[in-house]
PDB file of C-alpha atoms in Angstrom:
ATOM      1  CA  UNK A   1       0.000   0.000   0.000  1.00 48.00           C
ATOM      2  CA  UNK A   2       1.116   3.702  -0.720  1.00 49.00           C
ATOM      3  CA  UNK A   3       2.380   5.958   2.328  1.00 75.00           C
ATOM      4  CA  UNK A   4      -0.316   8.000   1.639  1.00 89.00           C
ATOM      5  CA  UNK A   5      -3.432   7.005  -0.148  1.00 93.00           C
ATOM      6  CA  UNK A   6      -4.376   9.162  -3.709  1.00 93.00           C
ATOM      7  CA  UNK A   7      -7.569  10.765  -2.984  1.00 96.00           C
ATOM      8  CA  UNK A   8     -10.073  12.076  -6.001  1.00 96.00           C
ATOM      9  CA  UNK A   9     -12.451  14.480  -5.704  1.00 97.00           C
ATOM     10  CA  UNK A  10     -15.254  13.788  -8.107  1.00 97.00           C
ATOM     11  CA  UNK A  11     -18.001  16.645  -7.935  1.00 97.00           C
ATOM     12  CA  UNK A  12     -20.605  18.245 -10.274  1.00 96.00           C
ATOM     13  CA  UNK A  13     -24.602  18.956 -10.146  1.00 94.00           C
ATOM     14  CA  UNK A  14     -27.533  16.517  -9.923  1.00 89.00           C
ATOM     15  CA  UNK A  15     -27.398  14.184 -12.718  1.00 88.00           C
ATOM     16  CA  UNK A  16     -24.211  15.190 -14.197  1.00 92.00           C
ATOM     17  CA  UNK A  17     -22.863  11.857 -14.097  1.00 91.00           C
ATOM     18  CA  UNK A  18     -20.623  11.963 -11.206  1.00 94.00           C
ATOM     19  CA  UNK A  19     -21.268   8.788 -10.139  1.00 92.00           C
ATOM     20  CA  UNK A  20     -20.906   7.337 -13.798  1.00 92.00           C
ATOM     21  CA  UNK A  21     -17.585   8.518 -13.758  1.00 95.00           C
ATOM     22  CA  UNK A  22     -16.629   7.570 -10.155  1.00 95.00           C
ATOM     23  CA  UNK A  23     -17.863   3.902 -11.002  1.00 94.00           C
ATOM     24  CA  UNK A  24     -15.467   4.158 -14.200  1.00 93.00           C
ATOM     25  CA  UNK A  25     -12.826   4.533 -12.357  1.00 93.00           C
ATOM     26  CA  UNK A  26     -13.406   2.452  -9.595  1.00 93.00           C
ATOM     27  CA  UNK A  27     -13.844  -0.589 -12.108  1.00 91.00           C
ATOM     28  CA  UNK A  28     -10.466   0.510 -14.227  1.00 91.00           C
ATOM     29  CA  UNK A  29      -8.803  -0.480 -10.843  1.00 89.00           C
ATOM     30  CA  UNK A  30     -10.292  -3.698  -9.613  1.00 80.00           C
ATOM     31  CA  UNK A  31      -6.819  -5.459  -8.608  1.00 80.00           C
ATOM     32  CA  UNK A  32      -6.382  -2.037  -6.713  1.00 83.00           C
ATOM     33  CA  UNK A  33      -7.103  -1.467  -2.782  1.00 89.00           C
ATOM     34  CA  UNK A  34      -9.458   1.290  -3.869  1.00 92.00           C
ATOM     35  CA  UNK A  35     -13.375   2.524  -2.526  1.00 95.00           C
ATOM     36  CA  UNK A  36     -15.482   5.291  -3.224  1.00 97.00           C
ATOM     37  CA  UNK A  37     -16.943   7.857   0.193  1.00 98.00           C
ATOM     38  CA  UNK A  38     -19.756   9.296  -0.579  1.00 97.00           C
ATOM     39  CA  UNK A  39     -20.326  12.943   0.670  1.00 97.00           C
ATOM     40  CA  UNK A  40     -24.326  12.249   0.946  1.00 95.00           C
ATOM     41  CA  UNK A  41     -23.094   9.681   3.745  1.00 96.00           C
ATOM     42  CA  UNK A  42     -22.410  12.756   6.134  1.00 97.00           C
ATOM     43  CA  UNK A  43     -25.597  14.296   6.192  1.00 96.00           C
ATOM     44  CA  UNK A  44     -26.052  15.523   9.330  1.00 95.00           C
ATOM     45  CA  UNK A  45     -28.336  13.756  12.093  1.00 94.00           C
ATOM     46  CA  UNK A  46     -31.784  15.144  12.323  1.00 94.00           C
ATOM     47  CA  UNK A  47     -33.215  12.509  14.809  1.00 92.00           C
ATOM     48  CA  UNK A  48     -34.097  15.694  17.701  1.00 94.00           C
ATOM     49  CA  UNK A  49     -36.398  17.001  14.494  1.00 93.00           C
ATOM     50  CA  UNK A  50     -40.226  15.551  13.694  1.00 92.00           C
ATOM     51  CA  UNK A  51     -40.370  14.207  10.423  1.00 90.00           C
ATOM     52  CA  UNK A  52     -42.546  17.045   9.008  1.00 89.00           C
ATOM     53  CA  UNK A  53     -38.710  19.272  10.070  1.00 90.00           C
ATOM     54  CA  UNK A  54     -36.609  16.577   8.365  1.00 91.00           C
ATOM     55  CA  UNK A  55     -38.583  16.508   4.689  1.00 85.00           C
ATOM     56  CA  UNK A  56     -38.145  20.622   4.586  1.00 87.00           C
ATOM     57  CA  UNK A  57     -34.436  19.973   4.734  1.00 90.00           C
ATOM     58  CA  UNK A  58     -32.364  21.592   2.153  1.00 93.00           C
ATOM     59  CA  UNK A  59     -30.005  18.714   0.857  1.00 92.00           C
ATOM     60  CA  UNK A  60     -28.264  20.659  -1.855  1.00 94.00           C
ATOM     61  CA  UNK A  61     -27.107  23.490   0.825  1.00 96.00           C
ATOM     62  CA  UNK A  62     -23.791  23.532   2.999  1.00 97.00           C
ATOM     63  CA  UNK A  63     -25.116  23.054   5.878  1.00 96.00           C
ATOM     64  CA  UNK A  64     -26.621  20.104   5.314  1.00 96.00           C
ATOM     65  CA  UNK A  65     -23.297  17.687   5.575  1.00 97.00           C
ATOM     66  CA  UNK A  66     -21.768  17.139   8.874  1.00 97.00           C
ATOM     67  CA  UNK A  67     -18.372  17.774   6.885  1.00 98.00           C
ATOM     68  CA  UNK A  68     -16.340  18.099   9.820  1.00 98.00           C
ATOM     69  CA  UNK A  69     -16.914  14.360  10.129  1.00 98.00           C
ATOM     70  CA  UNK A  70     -15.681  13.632   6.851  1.00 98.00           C
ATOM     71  CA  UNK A  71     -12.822  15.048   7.075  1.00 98.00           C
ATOM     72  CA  UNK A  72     -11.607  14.178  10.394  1.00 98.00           C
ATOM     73  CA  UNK A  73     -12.447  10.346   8.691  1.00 98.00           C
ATOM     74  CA  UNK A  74     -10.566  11.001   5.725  1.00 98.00           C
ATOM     75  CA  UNK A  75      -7.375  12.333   7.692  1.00 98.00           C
ATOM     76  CA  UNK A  76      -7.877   9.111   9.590  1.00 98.00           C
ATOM     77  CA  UNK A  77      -7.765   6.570   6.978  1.00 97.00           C
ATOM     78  CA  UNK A  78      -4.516   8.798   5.170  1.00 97.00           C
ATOM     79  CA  UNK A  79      -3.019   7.786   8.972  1.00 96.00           C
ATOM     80  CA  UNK A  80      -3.487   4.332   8.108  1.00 96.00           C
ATOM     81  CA  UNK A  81      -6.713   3.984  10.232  1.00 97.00           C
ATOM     82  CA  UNK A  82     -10.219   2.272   9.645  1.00 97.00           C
ATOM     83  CA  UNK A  83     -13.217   4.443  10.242  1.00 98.00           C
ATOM     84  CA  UNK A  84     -17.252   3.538  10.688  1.00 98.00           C
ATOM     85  CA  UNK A  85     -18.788   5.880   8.386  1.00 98.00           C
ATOM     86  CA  UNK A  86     -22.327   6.596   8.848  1.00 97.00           C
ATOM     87  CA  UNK A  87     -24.868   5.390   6.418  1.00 95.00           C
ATOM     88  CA  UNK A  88     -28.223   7.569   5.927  1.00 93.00           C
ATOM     89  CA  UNK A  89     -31.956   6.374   6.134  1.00 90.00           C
ATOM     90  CA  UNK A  90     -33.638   8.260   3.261  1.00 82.00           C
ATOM     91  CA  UNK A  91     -36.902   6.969   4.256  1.00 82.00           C
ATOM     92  CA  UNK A  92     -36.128   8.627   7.958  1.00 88.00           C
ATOM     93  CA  UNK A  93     -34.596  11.788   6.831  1.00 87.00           C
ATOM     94  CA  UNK A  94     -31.768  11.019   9.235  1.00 91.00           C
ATOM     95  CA  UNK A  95     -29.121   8.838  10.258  1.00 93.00           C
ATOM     96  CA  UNK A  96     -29.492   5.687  10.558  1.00 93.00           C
ATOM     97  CA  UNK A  97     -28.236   3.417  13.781  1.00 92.00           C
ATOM     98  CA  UNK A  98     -26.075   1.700  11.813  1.00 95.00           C
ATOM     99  CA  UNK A  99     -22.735   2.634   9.436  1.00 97.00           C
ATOM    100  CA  UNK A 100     -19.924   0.463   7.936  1.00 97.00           C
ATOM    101  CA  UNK A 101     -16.199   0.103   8.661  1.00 98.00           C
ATOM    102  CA  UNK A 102     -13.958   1.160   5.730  1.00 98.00           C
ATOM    103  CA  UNK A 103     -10.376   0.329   5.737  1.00 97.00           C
ATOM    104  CA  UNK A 104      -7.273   2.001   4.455  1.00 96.00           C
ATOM    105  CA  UNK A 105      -6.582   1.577   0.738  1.00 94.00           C
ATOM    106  CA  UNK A 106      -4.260   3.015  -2.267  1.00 92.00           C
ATOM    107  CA  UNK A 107      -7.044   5.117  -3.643  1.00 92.00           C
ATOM    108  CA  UNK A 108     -10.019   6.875  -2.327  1.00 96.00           C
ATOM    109  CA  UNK A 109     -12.951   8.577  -4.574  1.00 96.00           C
ATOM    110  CA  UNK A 110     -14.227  11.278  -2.504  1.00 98.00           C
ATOM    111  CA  UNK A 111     -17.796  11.468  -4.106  1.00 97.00           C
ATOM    112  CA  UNK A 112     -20.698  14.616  -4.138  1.00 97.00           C
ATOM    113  CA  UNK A 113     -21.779  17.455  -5.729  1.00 97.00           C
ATOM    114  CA  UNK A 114     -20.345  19.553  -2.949  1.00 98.00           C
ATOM    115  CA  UNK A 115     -16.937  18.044  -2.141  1.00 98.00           C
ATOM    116  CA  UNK A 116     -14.760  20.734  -3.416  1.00 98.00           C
ATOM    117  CA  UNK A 117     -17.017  23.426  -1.431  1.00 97.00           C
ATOM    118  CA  UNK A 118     -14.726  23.368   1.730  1.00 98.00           C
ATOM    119  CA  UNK A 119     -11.235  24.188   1.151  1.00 98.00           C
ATOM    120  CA  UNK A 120      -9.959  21.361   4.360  1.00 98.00           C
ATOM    121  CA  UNK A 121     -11.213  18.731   2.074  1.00 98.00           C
ATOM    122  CA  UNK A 122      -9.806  20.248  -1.103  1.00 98.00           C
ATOM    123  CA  UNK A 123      -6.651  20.288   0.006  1.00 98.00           C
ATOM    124  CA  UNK A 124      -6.731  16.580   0.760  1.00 98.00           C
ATOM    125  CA  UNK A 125      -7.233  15.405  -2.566  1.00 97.00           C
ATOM    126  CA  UNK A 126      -4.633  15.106  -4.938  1.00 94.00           C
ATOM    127  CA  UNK A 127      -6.830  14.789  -8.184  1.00 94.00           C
ATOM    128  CA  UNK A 128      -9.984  17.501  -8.580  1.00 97.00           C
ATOM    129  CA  UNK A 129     -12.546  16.537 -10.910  1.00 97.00           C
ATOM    130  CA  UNK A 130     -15.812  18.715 -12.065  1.00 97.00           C
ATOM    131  CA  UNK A 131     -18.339  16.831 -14.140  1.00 96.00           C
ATOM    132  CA  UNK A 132     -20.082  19.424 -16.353  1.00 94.00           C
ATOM    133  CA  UNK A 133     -23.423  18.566 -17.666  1.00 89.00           C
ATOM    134  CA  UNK A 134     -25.813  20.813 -19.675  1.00 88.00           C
ATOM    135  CA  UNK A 135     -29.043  22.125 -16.993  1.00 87.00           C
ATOM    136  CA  UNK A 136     -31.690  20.159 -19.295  1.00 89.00           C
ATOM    137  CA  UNK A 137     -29.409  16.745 -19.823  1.00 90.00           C
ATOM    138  CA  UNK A 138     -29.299  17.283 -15.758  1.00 89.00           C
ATOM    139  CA  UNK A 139     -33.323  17.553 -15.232  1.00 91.00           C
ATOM    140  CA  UNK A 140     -33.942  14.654 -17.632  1.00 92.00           C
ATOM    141  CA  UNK A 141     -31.945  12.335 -15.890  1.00 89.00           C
ATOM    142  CA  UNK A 142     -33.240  13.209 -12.306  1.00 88.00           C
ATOM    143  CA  UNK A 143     -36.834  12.773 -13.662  1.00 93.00           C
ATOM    144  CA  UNK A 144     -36.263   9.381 -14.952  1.00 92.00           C
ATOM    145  CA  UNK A 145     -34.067   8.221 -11.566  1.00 86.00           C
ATOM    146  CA  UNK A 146     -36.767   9.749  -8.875  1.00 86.00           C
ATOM    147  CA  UNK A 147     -39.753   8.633 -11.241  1.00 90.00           C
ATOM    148  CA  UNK A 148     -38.641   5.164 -11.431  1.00 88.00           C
ATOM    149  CA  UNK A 149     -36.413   4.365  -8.130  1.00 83.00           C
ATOM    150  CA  UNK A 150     -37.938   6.808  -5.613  1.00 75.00           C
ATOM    151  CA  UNK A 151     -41.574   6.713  -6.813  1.00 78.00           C
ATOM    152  CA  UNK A 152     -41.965  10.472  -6.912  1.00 83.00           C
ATOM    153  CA  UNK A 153     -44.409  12.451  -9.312  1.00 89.00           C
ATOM    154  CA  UNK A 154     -43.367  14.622 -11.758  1.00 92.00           C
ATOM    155  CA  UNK A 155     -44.778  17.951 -10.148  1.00 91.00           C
ATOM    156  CA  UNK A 156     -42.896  17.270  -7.002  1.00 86.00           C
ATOM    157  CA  UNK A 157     -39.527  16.395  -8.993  1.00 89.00           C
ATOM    158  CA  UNK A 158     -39.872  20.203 -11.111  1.00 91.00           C
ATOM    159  CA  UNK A 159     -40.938  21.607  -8.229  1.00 91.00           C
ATOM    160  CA  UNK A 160     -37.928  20.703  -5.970  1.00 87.00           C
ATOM    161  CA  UNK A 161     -35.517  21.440  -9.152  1.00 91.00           C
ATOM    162  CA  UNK A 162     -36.667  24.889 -10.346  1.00 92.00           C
ATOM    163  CA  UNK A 163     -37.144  26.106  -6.375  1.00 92.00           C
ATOM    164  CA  UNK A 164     -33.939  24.312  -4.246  1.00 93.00           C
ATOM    165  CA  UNK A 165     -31.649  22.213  -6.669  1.00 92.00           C
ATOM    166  CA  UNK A 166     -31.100  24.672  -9.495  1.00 93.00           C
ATOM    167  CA  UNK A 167     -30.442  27.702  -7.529  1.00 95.00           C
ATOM    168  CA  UNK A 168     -28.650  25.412  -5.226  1.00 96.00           C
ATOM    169  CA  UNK A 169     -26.093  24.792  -8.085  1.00 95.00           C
ATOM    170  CA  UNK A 170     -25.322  28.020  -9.305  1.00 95.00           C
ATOM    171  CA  UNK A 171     -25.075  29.361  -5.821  1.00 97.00           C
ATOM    172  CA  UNK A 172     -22.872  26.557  -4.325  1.00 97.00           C
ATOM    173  CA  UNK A 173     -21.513  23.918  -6.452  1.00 97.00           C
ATOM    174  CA  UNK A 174     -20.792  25.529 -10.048  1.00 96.00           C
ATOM    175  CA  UNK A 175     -18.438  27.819  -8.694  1.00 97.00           C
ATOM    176  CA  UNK A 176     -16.234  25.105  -7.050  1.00 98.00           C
ATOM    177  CA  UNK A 177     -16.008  24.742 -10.932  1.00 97.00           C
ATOM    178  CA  UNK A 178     -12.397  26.768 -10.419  1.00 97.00           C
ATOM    179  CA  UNK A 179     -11.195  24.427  -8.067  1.00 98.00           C
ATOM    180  CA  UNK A 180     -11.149  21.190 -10.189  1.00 97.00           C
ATOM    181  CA  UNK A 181      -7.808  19.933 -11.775  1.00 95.00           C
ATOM    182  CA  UNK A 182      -9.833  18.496 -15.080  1.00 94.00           C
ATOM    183  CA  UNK A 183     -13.238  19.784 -16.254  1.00 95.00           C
ATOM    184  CA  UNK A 184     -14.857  16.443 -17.813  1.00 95.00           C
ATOM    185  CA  UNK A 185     -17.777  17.389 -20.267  1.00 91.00           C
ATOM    186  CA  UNK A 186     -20.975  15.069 -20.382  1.00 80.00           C
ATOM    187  CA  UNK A 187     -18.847  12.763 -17.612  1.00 83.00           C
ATOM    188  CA  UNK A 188     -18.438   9.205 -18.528  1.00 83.00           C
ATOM    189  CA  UNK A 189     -19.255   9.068 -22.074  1.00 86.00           C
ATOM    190  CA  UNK A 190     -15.998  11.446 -22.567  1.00 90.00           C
ATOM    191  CA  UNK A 191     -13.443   8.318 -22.727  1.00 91.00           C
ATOM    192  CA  UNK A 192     -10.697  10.945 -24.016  1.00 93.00           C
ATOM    193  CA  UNK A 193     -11.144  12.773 -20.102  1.00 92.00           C
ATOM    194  CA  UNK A 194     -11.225   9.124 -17.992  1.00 93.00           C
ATOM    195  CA  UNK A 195      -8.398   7.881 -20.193  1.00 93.00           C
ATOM    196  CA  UNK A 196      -6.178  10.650 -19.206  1.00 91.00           C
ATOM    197  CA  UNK A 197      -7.273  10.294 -15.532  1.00 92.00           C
ATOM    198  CA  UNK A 198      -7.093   6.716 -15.521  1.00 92.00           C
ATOM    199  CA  UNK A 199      -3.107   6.910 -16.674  1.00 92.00           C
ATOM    200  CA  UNK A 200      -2.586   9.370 -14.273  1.00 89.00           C
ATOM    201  CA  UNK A 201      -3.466   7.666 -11.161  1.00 90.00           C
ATOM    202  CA  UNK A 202      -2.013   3.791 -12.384  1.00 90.00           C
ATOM    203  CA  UNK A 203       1.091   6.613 -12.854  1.00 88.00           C
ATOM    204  CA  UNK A 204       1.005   7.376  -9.684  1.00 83.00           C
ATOM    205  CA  UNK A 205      -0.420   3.548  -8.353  1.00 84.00           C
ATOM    206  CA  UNK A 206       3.434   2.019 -10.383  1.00 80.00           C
ATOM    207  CA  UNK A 207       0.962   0.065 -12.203  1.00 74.00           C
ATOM    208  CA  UNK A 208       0.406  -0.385 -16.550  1.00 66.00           C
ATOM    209  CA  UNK A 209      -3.204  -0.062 -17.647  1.00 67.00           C
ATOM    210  CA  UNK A 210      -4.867  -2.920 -19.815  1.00 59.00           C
TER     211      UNK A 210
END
C-alpha cells in the first residue's frame, strides 16, 4: 500500500454523471485497494427534528453535511486507520443506527456534488474533478431516476428542481467549478477525459493499464 493514499475528488450537479464517472474509475482499478466515500453519507443527524422538520431539509445546501466528520475520517484513513462511516436512512430523513467500517486503501474517490465546497477537504485530494453537464441533460436524468427508483411524481420532482436544486447549483456547487484539476464534459461518455485520468493515477499507483 502507498504511504499515503491518492484521494479524487469527483463533484458536479444533480445528474451530471458523477457517479458514472466515479464507477469508471473504480472498475479501471479492480486489482487495486481502492473505494469510493460518498459525501451524501455525512448528512447531518436530524433525529431531535419531527419528520414534518426533516422533509423541509435543504439537501443541496452547505449546511446540510456534517463535513467536519468527513474530514476528520478522511485524515484518519490517510493515517493508516479504519473508520465507521455513517450510512443515511432516506426513508427517515436522518441517520441511521447503523454505518460500515472502511479500511485504508491506495485510492479513495471522494464522491458529491459539494466536495470541493470546503477548502480542508480540497486540500486533501490530490486529483480535482468537475463533471459538467448541460441544466436540461441534468433535469432529464433526475426525472427518470426519482420517477422510477424513488416513486416520486413529476410535479414534485420540477418543483424541488426549479425552487432548491437549481439555484442550489449556481449558488454553491458551479463555482467550485475553479477548483477542479480536469473539467470532464458530459462525464463518462468522454473516454478521451477518464483515459487521461485513468493513466494518471495507475502513474502514480506504479501500475500499466490494460
Amino acid at each position: 500500500m502507498c504511504k499515503k493514499p491518492i484521494i479524487i475528488g469527483v463533484t458536479g450537479g444533480s445528474g451530471s454523471g458523477k457517479t458514472s464517472v466515479s464507477r469508471a474509475i473504480l472498475s479501471k482499478f479492480e486489482d487495486a485497494d481502492i473505494s469510493m466515500i460518498e459525501h451524501d453519507s455525512y448528512y447531518k443527524d436530524q433525529s431531535h427534528l419531527t419528520f414534518e422538520e426533516r422533509i423541509t431539509t435543504n439537501y443541496d445546501h452547505p449546511l446540510a453535511f456534517d463535513t467536519d466528520l468527513m474530514i476528520e475520517h478522511m485524515n484518519e484513513l490517510i493515517s493508516g486507520r479504519p473508520v465507521d462511516i455513517p450510512i443515511y436512512d432516506y426513508t427517515k430523513h436522518t441517520r441511521s443506527e447503523k454505518t460500515y467500517r472502511q479500511e485504508p486503501q491506495e485510492v479513495f474517490i471522494v464522491e458529491g456534488i459539494l466536495v470541493l465546497e470546503d477548502k480542508r477537504l480540497r486540500d486533501l485530494m490530490d486529483i480535482k474533478l468537475f463533471v459538467d453537464t448541460d441544466d436540461d441533460i441534468r433535469i432529464i436524468r433526475r426525472i427518470k431516476r426519482d420517477m422510477e427508483e424513488r416513486g416520486r411524481s413529476l410535479n414534485s420532482i420540477i418543483d424541488q428542481y426549479t425552487s432548491v436544486v437549481k439555484p442550489m447549483y449556481h449558488q454553491f456547487i458551479e463555482p467550485t467549478k475553479r477548483y477542479a484539476d480536469i473539467v470532464i464534459p458530459e462525464g463518462a461518455s468522454n473516454l478521451v477525459a477518464l483515459d487521461l485520468i485513468n493513466t494518471k493515477i495507475a502513474s502514480i499507483l506504479g501500475q500499466k493499464l490494460s
